[in-house]
């Protein structure tokens, strides 16, 4: 028996749990509140995609397979699918690696329409290997089955979403409510069966659904409906990303036929207070002043209670995420396209953490900067973060981390990297960033040394005019230089790209595509994704549309309110660019078609780009400034050198020299210096070692050198120091 059950409803990710319930469970542990968590999505997926599950799928499809030739083919091959499905799922769970050879050899997996768009396998996976090639083929196999389910069993099915259209800015609850009073779908029946079994086993008093996306909303309501019907004594609550952004103007009381409580923003304190009310009150009630950002029904009216005077918990007080109860060994890794960076979102098990609550920048005009999850910025101390990393490694057995920040702060990333190196941890990690100039070549080298494998960030519209309008705080030139720094250090880069921003012209869209083409061709971007601009209610564009030249469509809001339909005064139909932008990007991510004219991606006339073909190259060729800040810290992340003293003579004069040999993981560097300078350098390496808690800045090193020798600048910019900077000397 547990007081609380925390549930992520179907569907989110296949390869790793969405972290919200793990965050909450970690917090509840710190308050000695017993809880159980489950990812209902992965359990439903594993039920469907199994030997018995597929047998049932083909049975319930009836004769609907006649809808098209593809479904007819899959139906005809049903025995092959049923026979292979358990082996494929086990392989994708990482438990049956030898099956990769069977999958790659051909004539093992049944193939339908998804295999027609197969990449050039030798080209695509020559650098990724057989396991990844087999994962890609197995992913296509699952997508074929998904197509069959959508066409013949349940049109709302999707691997990472369910009935998403019902949750997408549904200003009225009517359509969703109408769907909920219909008979449960086949997918619903599986979901509710698993839920029923778990509720009987755990016997909670309160069930809390974390709903991050529109694609989780319907299943949350359907599950809550089941609880109300079959477990009327259990209270239900909903929180998470969807209500935080979409349900802030909730008025429809029918929602509370399903949920007793809906909470907004950070969930720790609201859920603690709800637990106190439901689990430690004979009447199951709570006084008005003890609610925190909570909707409920009172006197048959929807009311919002936020009268608790208790402040929200600091990030240092919320505890370490707890992934127990989740079936971590049963998640499945898939590879949708042959791109190493792009596959990070779907391949591999990642422990998820947050470096900082909110966004340290907090100015982008398309972003929900008026909401607490963005505007309340609070970083976590580096030592505490790395403590949590070590705890999670012990708890989960995994040393991969995804920091799910809005934008990880560069200064904190630096401190986290230093702490990881000091503790000699072996981890792999990636995060979301802003492409700002703080990411120097040396900082990127430090991040790479600590285990950073990739970053993602918003380039948005590759136009300096629009970047200024967005208040992004970067320029295209700056983005190019930063992505170069990351790439040259061995860190992959994914760019979020945008089109259709208010006042954006056709010329700016085409010029933006040309910038992106050049960046991919030069290898400073590895992955990207085009998003069409969406105006949200809580962003500056949504709150002050007249300042951005857009006319919003005014609707009566009784349920969800986030995406706002609008008319751009330019009158441009940005929808028509979608296919060409995405098709070109798909090819660029595979390293091909850079020589195609941009016109070839579109089936309508576009203007020629005004961007010079060498524009990005010219950005990267700008001379590096030699002005090192006096306060910049020097750090040595290499090993101790081998030294050798020898005598040099010239014109009858003799003097002692020192040869210092530095071995890095991939190179060996030899430096020759006068003996005294060699000894000084040896001492400096010890002083600025990553293992030394005290640090020296550039000015202190300069003064220390000049106490012994003249002309520090000549020494600092010499070939010897330049070699040293390539094998472990960093200026941060």
XYZ file of C-alpha atoms in Angstrom:
732
model
C 0.000 0.000 0.000
C 1.170 3.497 -0.912
C -0.555 6.825 -0.256
C 0.114 8.183 -3.726
C 0.447 6.859 -7.246
C 2.226 9.069 -9.780
C 1.397 8.261 -13.412
C 2.700 9.399 -16.799
C -0.208 8.522 -19.139
C 0.343 7.212 -22.695
C 2.446 8.162 -24.602
C 5.783 10.003 -24.312
C 9.152 8.402 -25.111
C 9.996 4.800 -25.882
C 13.638 4.894 -24.764
C 13.562 6.581 -21.378
C 11.010 7.696 -18.778
C 9.681 11.235 -18.855
C 11.263 12.594 -15.636
C 8.406 14.445 -13.916
C 7.216 11.553 -11.722
C 10.809 10.648 -10.810
C 11.409 14.273 -9.737
C 8.242 14.235 -7.609
C 8.976 10.833 -6.081
C 12.450 12.040 -5.103
C 10.887 15.040 -3.402
C 8.213 12.954 -1.657
C 10.940 10.655 -0.336
C 12.512 13.660 1.394
C 9.160 14.262 3.131
C 8.723 10.579 4.089
C 5.620 10.334 1.898
C 5.175 6.868 0.407
C 4.507 6.843 -3.330
C 4.514 4.538 -6.330
C 5.189 5.689 -9.888
C 4.436 4.149 -13.258
C 4.952 5.002 -16.906
C 1.665 3.708 -18.249
C 2.807 4.471 -21.791
C 5.710 2.021 -21.999
C 3.617 -0.689 -20.340
C 0.878 -0.272 -22.955
C 3.422 -0.287 -25.796
C 5.020 -3.500 -24.536
C 1.594 -5.115 -24.226
C 0.633 -4.220 -27.816
C 3.994 -5.042 -29.373
C 4.274 -8.601 -28.127
C 3.412 -12.004 -29.532
C -0.020 -12.133 -27.884
C -0.559 -8.392 -28.342
C -0.099 -8.525 -32.099
C -2.343 -11.577 -32.371
C -5.069 -9.479 -30.751
C -4.299 -6.453 -32.969
C -4.773 -8.503 -36.131
C -7.945 -10.054 -34.705
C -9.604 -6.741 -33.818
C -8.614 -5.205 -37.160
C -11.242 -7.462 -38.774
C -11.393 -6.949 -42.498
C -10.375 -3.307 -42.404
C -7.040 -4.288 -43.942
C -8.638 -3.663 -47.318
C -8.268 0.099 -46.784
C -5.020 0.071 -48.787
C -2.415 -2.237 -50.297
C 0.093 -1.560 -47.521
C -2.288 -2.722 -44.782
C -3.259 -5.711 -46.906
C 0.412 -6.684 -47.168
C 0.990 -6.318 -43.404
C -2.140 -8.362 -42.685
C -0.961 -11.068 -45.073
C 2.406 -11.166 -43.272
C 0.862 -11.241 -39.799
C 2.413 -14.592 -38.893
C 5.880 -13.207 -39.682
C 5.229 -10.161 -37.495
C 3.859 -12.278 -34.641
C 6.804 -14.664 -34.869
C 9.483 -11.940 -34.829
C 8.036 -9.250 -32.534
C 9.291 -10.572 -29.163
C 12.835 -10.992 -30.480
C 12.850 -7.494 -31.990
C 11.579 -5.848 -28.792
C 14.151 -7.734 -26.716
C 16.861 -6.565 -29.133
C 15.697 -2.948 -28.878
C 15.802 -3.287 -25.074
C 19.512 -4.084 -25.394
C 19.161 -7.694 -24.247
C 19.705 -9.571 -27.497
C 22.570 -7.834 -29.365
C 23.451 -10.795 -31.575
C 20.101 -10.437 -33.354
C 21.602 -7.407 -35.130
C 23.385 -9.714 -37.580
C 20.156 -11.526 -38.374
C 18.263 -8.253 -38.877
C 20.970 -6.760 -41.100
C 21.364 -9.877 -43.236
C 17.900 -9.343 -44.732
C 14.877 -11.639 -45.107
C 14.297 -11.701 -41.361
C 11.994 -8.745 -40.760
C 8.803 -8.473 -42.823
C 8.928 -5.229 -44.803
C 6.119 -2.859 -45.798
C 5.959 0.757 -46.994
C 8.352 2.266 -44.436
C 11.210 0.274 -45.973
C 10.623 1.933 -49.352
C 12.209 5.126 -48.033
C 15.206 3.243 -46.684
C 18.407 5.272 -46.506
C 21.531 4.137 -48.330
C 22.471 1.750 -45.532
C 26.164 1.444 -46.255
C 26.556 5.203 -46.545
C 24.376 6.025 -43.569
C 25.683 3.427 -41.115
C 29.265 3.071 -42.279
C 30.201 5.273 -39.323
C 27.488 4.130 -36.903
C 27.882 0.363 -36.977
C 25.805 -2.791 -37.233
C 23.875 -2.354 -33.976
C 22.585 1.053 -35.078
C 21.798 -0.200 -38.555
C 19.739 -3.022 -37.036
C 17.973 -0.569 -34.697
C 17.046 1.570 -37.698
C 15.615 -1.433 -39.575
C 13.747 -2.580 -36.467
C 12.352 0.949 -36.073
C 10.993 0.875 -39.637
C 9.422 -2.497 -38.841
C 7.668 -1.031 -35.789
C 6.546 2.010 -37.786
C 4.948 -0.292 -40.369
C 2.981 -1.921 -37.550
C 2.067 1.504 -36.207
C 0.720 2.496 -39.641
C -1.433 -0.643 -39.621
C -2.799 0.121 -36.148
C -3.652 3.702 -37.143
C -5.405 2.592 -40.344
C -7.193 -0.505 -39.053
C -7.479 -0.403 -35.258
C -7.204 3.078 -33.717
C -6.635 6.280 -35.704
C -5.427 8.088 -32.579
C -2.410 5.825 -31.996
C 1.157 7.150 -32.092
C 4.372 5.923 -30.431
C 4.948 9.198 -28.567
C 1.402 10.583 -28.427
C -2.212 9.452 -28.268
C -5.233 11.405 -29.537
C -3.003 14.489 -29.657
C -5.447 16.504 -31.792
C -7.979 16.458 -28.924
C -5.540 18.275 -26.664
C -4.068 20.805 -29.084
C -5.366 24.179 -27.877
C -8.863 22.921 -27.305
C -10.410 26.225 -26.205
C -13.574 24.239 -25.462
C -13.797 20.920 -23.597
C -16.689 19.775 -25.842
C -14.792 17.596 -28.340
C -12.692 15.852 -25.699
C -15.744 15.359 -23.475
C -17.700 13.889 -26.383
C -14.874 11.414 -27.033
C -14.737 10.448 -23.352
C -18.424 9.489 -23.219
C -17.908 7.100 -26.135
C -16.973 3.464 -25.657
C -13.255 3.028 -24.785
C -11.008 2.253 -27.751
C -8.901 -0.884 -28.067
C -5.844 1.067 -26.811
C -7.968 2.408 -23.929
C -8.921 -1.130 -22.915
C -5.266 -2.154 -22.651
C -4.430 1.033 -20.724
C -7.295 0.619 -18.275
C -6.593 -3.066 -17.709
C -2.992 -2.319 -16.685
C -4.126 0.631 -14.547
C -6.823 -1.444 -12.825
C -4.350 -4.174 -11.918
C -1.896 -1.647 -10.458
C -4.525 0.199 -8.400
C -5.728 -3.075 -6.859
C -2.138 -3.898 -5.976
C -1.087 -0.494 -4.556
C -4.409 0.721 -3.071
C -3.588 4.446 -3.105
C -5.679 7.267 -1.702
C -4.533 9.806 -4.312
C -3.579 9.271 -7.966
C -1.647 12.112 -9.625
C -1.304 12.269 -13.413
C 1.629 14.195 -14.837
C 0.563 15.416 -18.288
C 3.492 16.992 -20.149
C 2.025 17.226 -23.665
C -1.288 17.335 -25.570
C -0.611 13.728 -26.618
C -0.978 12.594 -22.980
C -4.167 14.490 -22.189
C -6.873 12.168 -23.491
C -5.392 9.100 -21.780
C -5.123 11.010 -18.492
C -8.830 11.865 -18.645
C -9.811 8.354 -19.720
C -7.796 6.857 -16.855
C -9.217 9.312 -14.319
C -12.718 8.478 -15.582
C -12.045 4.789 -14.936
C -10.861 5.558 -11.405
C -13.972 7.627 -10.652
C -16.207 4.789 -11.866
C -14.418 1.799 -10.352
C -12.494 3.308 -7.410
C -14.738 6.173 -6.229
C -12.862 6.627 -2.949
C -9.598 7.477 -4.709
C -8.959 11.178 -5.347
C -7.447 12.223 -8.683
C -5.176 15.141 -9.549
C -3.458 16.438 -12.679
C -0.336 18.566 -13.073
C 2.577 18.897 -15.487
C 3.526 20.848 -18.580
C 0.126 20.765 -20.279
C -1.968 22.240 -17.455
C 0.883 24.612 -16.569
C 0.693 26.255 -19.987
C -2.802 25.450 -21.298
C -5.238 25.272 -18.370
C -4.525 28.543 -16.592
C -7.938 29.941 -17.655
C -9.933 26.798 -16.848
C -13.688 27.394 -16.360
C -15.481 24.222 -17.498
C -16.743 22.349 -14.422
C -17.178 19.119 -16.428
C -13.403 18.667 -16.079
C -13.996 17.905 -12.391
C -16.109 14.886 -13.232
C -12.681 13.341 -13.868
C -10.247 15.206 -11.607
C -10.626 16.474 -8.059
C -7.619 18.790 -8.344
C -5.575 20.427 -11.089
C -2.320 22.085 -9.999
C -0.146 24.611 -11.836
C 3.618 25.197 -12.059
C 6.139 23.527 -9.710
C 4.392 20.475 -8.320
C 6.295 19.754 -5.108
C 4.438 21.972 -2.638
C 0.959 21.568 -4.237
C 1.238 17.774 -4.148
C 2.520 17.802 -0.553
C -0.510 19.851 0.499
C -2.911 17.615 -1.449
C -1.390 14.558 0.228
C -1.906 16.178 3.604
C -5.537 16.878 2.712
C -6.468 13.538 1.190
C -4.392 11.133 3.246
C -4.425 12.813 6.651
C -7.935 14.216 6.946
C -11.005 12.261 8.023
C -13.187 14.423 5.837
C -10.753 14.531 2.959
C -10.935 18.318 3.017
C -8.372 21.023 3.490
C -8.713 24.567 4.703
C -8.602 27.311 2.054
C -5.249 28.705 3.143
C -3.475 25.400 2.545
C -3.834 25.122 -1.217
C -1.066 26.092 -3.621
C -2.006 27.003 -7.224
C -4.844 24.476 -7.343
C -8.126 24.379 -9.295
C -11.034 22.479 -7.741
C -14.818 22.449 -7.721
C -16.445 24.298 -4.828
C -20.201 24.915 -4.580
C -20.482 23.572 -8.116
C -18.125 26.299 -9.400
C -14.528 26.082 -10.627
C -12.309 27.947 -8.175
C -8.570 28.605 -8.056
C -7.003 28.381 -4.598
C -3.573 29.834 -3.949
C -3.776 31.039 -0.391
C -1.045 28.942 1.227
C 1.618 31.203 2.657
C 4.244 28.465 2.521
C 6.867 29.319 -0.137
C 7.828 26.905 -2.900
C 10.824 24.690 -2.242
C 14.254 25.748 -3.451
C 15.980 23.525 -5.999
C 18.459 22.511 -3.315
C 15.548 21.181 -1.223
C 13.664 19.003 -3.719
C 15.879 15.915 -3.442
C 17.364 13.625 -6.069
C 15.020 12.141 -8.688
C 14.022 8.571 -7.848
C 13.485 6.187 -10.787
C 12.519 3.190 -8.657
C 9.280 1.357 -9.628
C 9.917 2.173 -13.312
C 10.929 -0.746 -15.533
C 14.199 0.806 -16.685
C 15.373 -2.369 -18.409
C 12.243 -2.541 -20.575
C 12.469 0.750 -22.455
C 13.224 0.372 -26.144
C 15.799 2.331 -28.124
C 14.873 3.251 -31.678
C 16.661 5.119 -34.483
C 14.277 6.879 -36.848
C 16.870 8.430 -39.164
C 20.547 7.722 -39.707
C 21.906 10.727 -37.847
C 23.955 10.251 -34.645
C 22.824 13.546 -33.079
C 19.160 13.157 -33.986
C 19.063 9.681 -32.466
C 19.850 10.955 -28.947
C 16.162 11.695 -28.338
C 15.083 8.133 -29.090
C 18.130 5.926 -28.498
C 19.597 5.078 -25.096
C 18.505 5.401 -21.466
C 19.158 8.848 -20.013
C 18.956 9.920 -16.384
C 17.312 13.336 -16.487
C 18.331 16.247 -14.294
C 18.015 20.030 -14.353
C 20.948 22.400 -13.867
C 18.735 25.423 -13.265
C 15.039 26.107 -12.831
C 13.815 28.597 -15.441
C 15.845 30.457 -18.057
C 18.738 32.795 -17.244
C 18.062 34.751 -20.454
C 14.260 34.977 -20.303
C 13.758 37.489 -23.141
C 12.821 35.552 -26.310
C 9.580 36.991 -27.646
C 8.145 33.645 -28.839
C 8.692 31.953 -25.459
C 6.375 31.684 -22.416
C 8.560 34.054 -20.416
C 5.619 35.257 -18.305
C 5.196 31.806 -16.724
C 7.068 30.662 -13.628
C 8.735 27.689 -15.324
C 10.660 30.192 -17.465
C 10.806 33.436 -15.488
C 11.815 32.090 -12.056
C 15.504 31.403 -12.559
C 17.274 29.399 -9.861
C 20.494 27.474 -10.550
C 21.560 24.399 -8.584
C 25.052 24.388 -7.045
C 27.516 22.373 -9.140
C 28.603 20.147 -6.252
C 24.986 19.286 -5.424
C 24.278 18.499 -9.072
C 27.219 16.123 -9.302
C 26.185 14.568 -5.967
C 22.812 13.843 -7.588
C 24.529 12.412 -10.655
C 26.491 9.996 -8.477
C 23.327 8.990 -6.616
C 21.524 8.277 -9.894
C 24.406 6.212 -11.253
C 24.170 3.975 -8.175
C 20.355 3.906 -8.332
C 19.880 3.206 -12.067
C 23.163 1.654 -13.155
C 23.257 4.185 -16.023
C 25.864 6.929 -16.437
C 24.173 8.849 -19.266
C 22.560 12.183 -18.363
C 20.238 14.539 -20.198
C 19.990 17.939 -18.528
C 16.522 19.081 -19.539
C 17.041 22.817 -18.976
C 15.334 25.563 -20.923
C 18.883 26.825 -21.487
C 21.760 25.570 -19.364
C 23.882 28.474 -18.015
C 27.456 28.420 -19.428
C 29.025 29.386 -16.088
C 27.246 26.548 -14.300
C 28.096 24.096 -17.103
C 31.752 25.023 -16.565
C 31.553 24.391 -12.815
C 29.727 21.084 -13.324
C 32.377 19.978 -15.829
C 35.196 20.873 -13.417
C 33.469 18.983 -10.600
C 32.974 15.878 -12.783
C 36.667 15.910 -13.719
C 37.785 16.424 -10.122
C 35.764 13.414 -9.013
C 37.103 11.389 -11.954
C 33.597 10.349 -13.011
C 32.997 8.678 -16.354
C 29.702 10.011 -17.663
C 28.064 11.036 -20.934
C 25.799 14.069 -20.906
C 24.000 16.546 -23.141
C 21.773 19.563 -22.706
C 20.004 22.529 -24.280
C 21.862 25.849 -24.563
C 21.843 29.326 -26.057
C 24.511 29.822 -28.731
C 26.206 32.638 -26.867
C 29.788 33.820 -27.078
C 30.622 32.432 -23.605
C 31.115 29.072 -25.337
C 34.730 29.639 -26.293
C 36.887 26.942 -27.839
C 38.504 26.254 -24.453
C 35.188 25.992 -22.586
C 33.957 23.533 -25.227
C 37.128 21.448 -24.735
C 36.482 21.389 -20.992
C 32.855 20.320 -21.492
C 33.975 17.571 -23.864
C 36.600 16.333 -21.388
C 33.899 16.041 -18.715
C 31.711 13.831 -20.917
C 29.528 16.297 -22.840
C 28.618 14.617 -26.119
C 26.034 16.995 -27.604
C 24.144 20.268 -27.247
C 20.931 21.534 -28.764
C 20.052 25.186 -29.129
C 17.821 27.651 -30.924
C 19.203 29.230 -34.068
C 15.538 29.978 -34.826
C 15.538 32.246 -37.910
C 19.000 32.675 -39.430
C 18.443 36.398 -39.986
C 20.028 39.096 -37.849
C 16.959 41.349 -38.243
C 14.603 38.663 -36.988
C 16.987 37.455 -34.267
C 16.971 41.017 -32.929
C 13.146 41.132 -33.123
C 12.995 37.815 -31.270
C 15.425 39.286 -28.688
C 17.515 36.138 -29.015
C 20.666 37.956 -27.978
C 22.811 36.311 -30.669
C 23.776 36.914 -34.295
C 24.211 34.417 -37.127
C 27.972 35.051 -37.057
C 28.100 34.300 -33.352
C 26.068 31.106 -33.785
C 28.426 29.941 -36.544
C 31.502 30.542 -34.379
C 30.005 28.814 -31.322
C 28.814 25.775 -33.282
C 32.317 25.564 -34.786
C 33.820 25.590 -31.281
C 31.553 22.767 -30.160
C 32.078 20.703 -33.307
C 35.871 21.050 -33.268
C 35.934 19.876 -29.656
C 33.973 16.740 -30.627
C 30.532 17.815 -29.332
C 27.579 17.327 -31.701
C 25.197 20.230 -32.328
C 21.447 20.241 -33.012
C 19.734 23.483 -34.057
C 16.092 24.360 -33.531
C 15.002 26.295 -36.620
C 11.942 28.474 -37.095
C 9.999 29.880 -40.024
C 6.888 32.023 -40.235
C 7.846 34.473 -37.478
C 5.727 37.660 -37.625
C 6.891 40.060 -40.395
C 9.223 37.386 -41.847
C 9.446 37.811 -45.607
C 9.791 35.118 -48.263
C 13.303 36.413 -48.971
C 14.263 35.989 -45.293
C 12.948 32.401 -45.280
C 15.056 31.496 -48.323
C 18.116 33.318 -46.964
C 17.684 31.498 -43.647
C 17.658 28.161 -45.496
C 20.857 29.154 -47.318
C 22.568 29.967 -44.009
C 21.530 26.572 -42.661
C 22.749 24.832 -45.854
C 26.188 26.435 -45.502
C 26.456 25.494 -41.825
C 25.647 21.851 -42.551
C 28.007 21.765 -45.534
C 30.834 23.092 -43.353
C 30.045 20.428 -40.750
C 29.371 22.855 -37.881
C 25.780 21.608 -37.514
C 24.983 17.906 -37.347
C 21.229 17.954 -36.856
C 18.263 20.311 -36.922
C 14.500 20.600 -36.969
C 12.242 23.215 -38.572
C 9.294 24.418 -36.486
C 6.632 26.739 -37.852
C 6.147 29.710 -35.525
C 3.248 29.235 -33.114
C 1.874 32.189 -31.180
C 1.311 31.251 -27.550
C -0.844 33.079 -25.035
C 1.929 33.591 -22.477
C 4.659 34.880 -24.810
C 5.304 38.571 -25.569
C 3.977 38.047 -29.119
C 0.780 36.527 -27.716
C 0.371 39.179 -25.024
C 1.218 42.192 -27.225
C 0.359 41.068 -30.806
C -0.002 44.595 -32.140
C 3.715 45.208 -31.530
C 4.569 42.325 -33.855
C 2.186 43.008 -36.721
C -0.198 40.096 -36.080
C -3.946 39.977 -35.524
C -5.029 37.252 -33.052
C -8.215 35.248 -33.443
C -10.277 35.837 -30.310
C -12.022 32.747 -28.899
C -14.037 32.160 -25.761
C -11.749 30.197 -23.413
C -13.332 27.648 -21.076
C -10.701 24.894 -21.269
C -7.241 25.068 -22.873
C -5.532 28.281 -23.913
C -2.040 28.325 -25.376
C -1.703 28.259 -29.175
C -3.495 31.265 -30.670
C -4.596 31.357 -34.288
C -3.528 34.616 -35.923
C -3.219 36.522 -39.182
C 0.159 37.955 -40.155
C -0.249 41.406 -41.713
C 2.295 40.443 -44.387
C -0.325 38.073 -45.807
C 2.324 35.423 -46.548
C 1.230 31.778 -46.424
C 4.171 30.265 -44.532
C 2.593 26.782 -44.538
C 3.661 26.219 -48.138
C 7.361 26.349 -47.180
C 7.069 23.466 -44.707
C 7.680 20.538 -47.041
C 10.649 22.085 -48.876
C 12.377 23.231 -45.706
C 12.023 19.841 -44.033
C 12.986 17.830 -47.119
C 16.139 19.889 -47.695
C 17.107 19.589 -44.024
C 16.570 15.814 -44.077
C 19.103 15.567 -46.903
C 21.571 17.972 -45.322
C 21.497 15.888 -42.124
C 22.583 12.924 -44.225
C 25.451 14.953 -45.690
C 24.067 15.136 -49.230
C 22.511 17.524 -51.785
C 24.483 20.620 -50.769
C 24.980 21.412 -54.458
C 21.247 21.522 -55.198
C 19.758 24.899 -56.076
C 17.372 25.962 -53.311
C 14.607 26.195 -55.924
C 14.734 22.393 -56.323
C 13.232 21.897 -52.840
C 10.056 23.828 -53.681
C 7.315 23.270 -56.258
C 6.613 26.991 -56.559
C 8.771 29.939 -57.577
C 11.072 31.307 -54.877
C 13.504 34.260 -55.018
C 17.225 33.648 -55.297
C 19.106 33.894 -52.029
C 20.906 37.138 -51.293
C 23.408 35.415 -49.001
C 26.953 35.148 -50.372
C 28.006 31.501 -50.892
C 30.974 32.013 -48.562
C 29.124 33.980 -45.870
C 29.482 31.412 -43.072
C 33.114 30.708 -44.025
C 33.837 34.429 -43.706
C 32.230 34.412 -40.230
C 34.570 31.615 -39.174
C 37.666 33.269 -40.623
C 37.374 36.379 -38.458
C 40.667 36.872 -36.634
C 40.734 35.661 -33.086
C 41.399 38.413 -30.569
C 44.542 38.008 -28.476
C 43.128 39.884 -25.510
C 42.928 37.442 -22.621
C 40.939 38.759 -19.660
C 43.157 39.228 -16.575
C 40.491 37.472 -14.480
C 40.254 34.418 -16.777
C 41.104 31.215 -14.890
C 43.817 28.847 -16.125
C 43.113 25.137 -15.759
C 45.275 22.151 -16.651
C 43.258 19.009 -17.476
C 46.147 16.944 -18.858
C 48.492 14.559 -17.088
C 51.938 15.119 -15.588
C 54.723 15.334 -18.168
C 57.837 13.224 -18.406
C 60.933 15.448 -18.070
C 64.477 15.122 -19.317
C 67.428 17.512 -18.661
C 70.084 17.888 -21.353
C 72.877 20.311 -22.184
C 72.857 22.502 -25.254
C 75.899 24.352 -26.573
C 76.479 27.051 -29.155
C 79.655 28.991 -29.931
C 81.402 27.635 -26.893
C 78.568 28.438 -24.496
C 76.648 25.736 -22.669
C 73.281 25.856 -20.894
C 70.855 23.342 -19.547
C 67.542 22.624 -21.284
C 64.461 20.655 -20.264
C 62.361 18.484 -22.549
C 58.801 18.042 -21.296
C 56.805 15.239 -22.931
C 53.025 15.442 -22.530
C 50.889 12.453 -23.481
C 47.239 13.155 -24.196
C 44.714 10.456 -25.128
C 45.306 10.977 -28.835
C 48.617 12.791 -29.163
C 52.113 13.305 -27.755
C 53.575 16.802 -27.449
C 57.215 17.617 -26.741
C 58.223 21.051 -25.476
C 61.800 22.319 -25.174
C 62.501 25.129 -22.697
C 65.440 26.523 -20.766
C 65.735 24.475 -17.580
C 64.531 27.306 -15.310
C 61.460 27.994 -17.458
C 60.774 24.259 -17.645
C 60.835 24.009 -13.851
C 58.523 27.045 -13.603
C 56.126 25.431 -16.089
C 56.172 22.153 -14.142
C 55.239 24.023 -10.989
C 52.507 25.943 -12.843
C 50.960 22.740 -14.183
C 50.727 21.469 -10.609
C 49.226 24.743 -9.345
C 46.506 24.940 -12.009
C 45.753 21.210 -12.152
C 42.075 20.296 -12.275
C 42.672 18.370 -9.041
C 43.864 21.494 -7.231
C 40.892 23.242 -5.546
C 42.591 26.661 -5.667
C 42.747 28.429 -9.025
C 45.055 30.997 -10.611
C 43.858 33.619 -13.024
C 45.724 34.912 -16.064
C 47.002 38.019 -14.250
C 48.406 35.959 -11.363
C 50.199 33.612 -13.760
C 51.613 36.598 -15.654
C 52.898 38.199 -12.450
C 54.377 34.903 -11.241
C 56.228 34.470 -14.548
C 57.513 38.057 -14.586
C 58.872 37.631 -11.059
C 61.304 35.170 -12.625
C 61.609 36.008 -16.340
C 60.989 38.912 -18.729
C 58.547 39.171 -21.658
C 55.562 37.077 -20.560
C 53.633 37.899 -23.762
C 56.383 36.439 -25.942
C 56.290 33.263 -23.858
C 52.456 33.090 -23.752
C 52.043 33.366 -27.517
C 54.986 31.088 -28.297
C 54.793 27.779 -30.142
C 55.436 25.913 -26.873
C 52.388 27.341 -25.093
C 50.308 26.942 -28.244
C 51.165 23.223 -28.236
C 50.357 23.045 -24.542
C 46.907 24.563 -25.142
C 46.147 21.734 -27.542
C 46.785 19.044 -24.953
C 45.172 20.333 -21.777
C 45.898 23.989 -20.926
C 42.589 25.867 -20.873
C 41.758 29.521 -20.359
C 38.259 29.808 -18.907
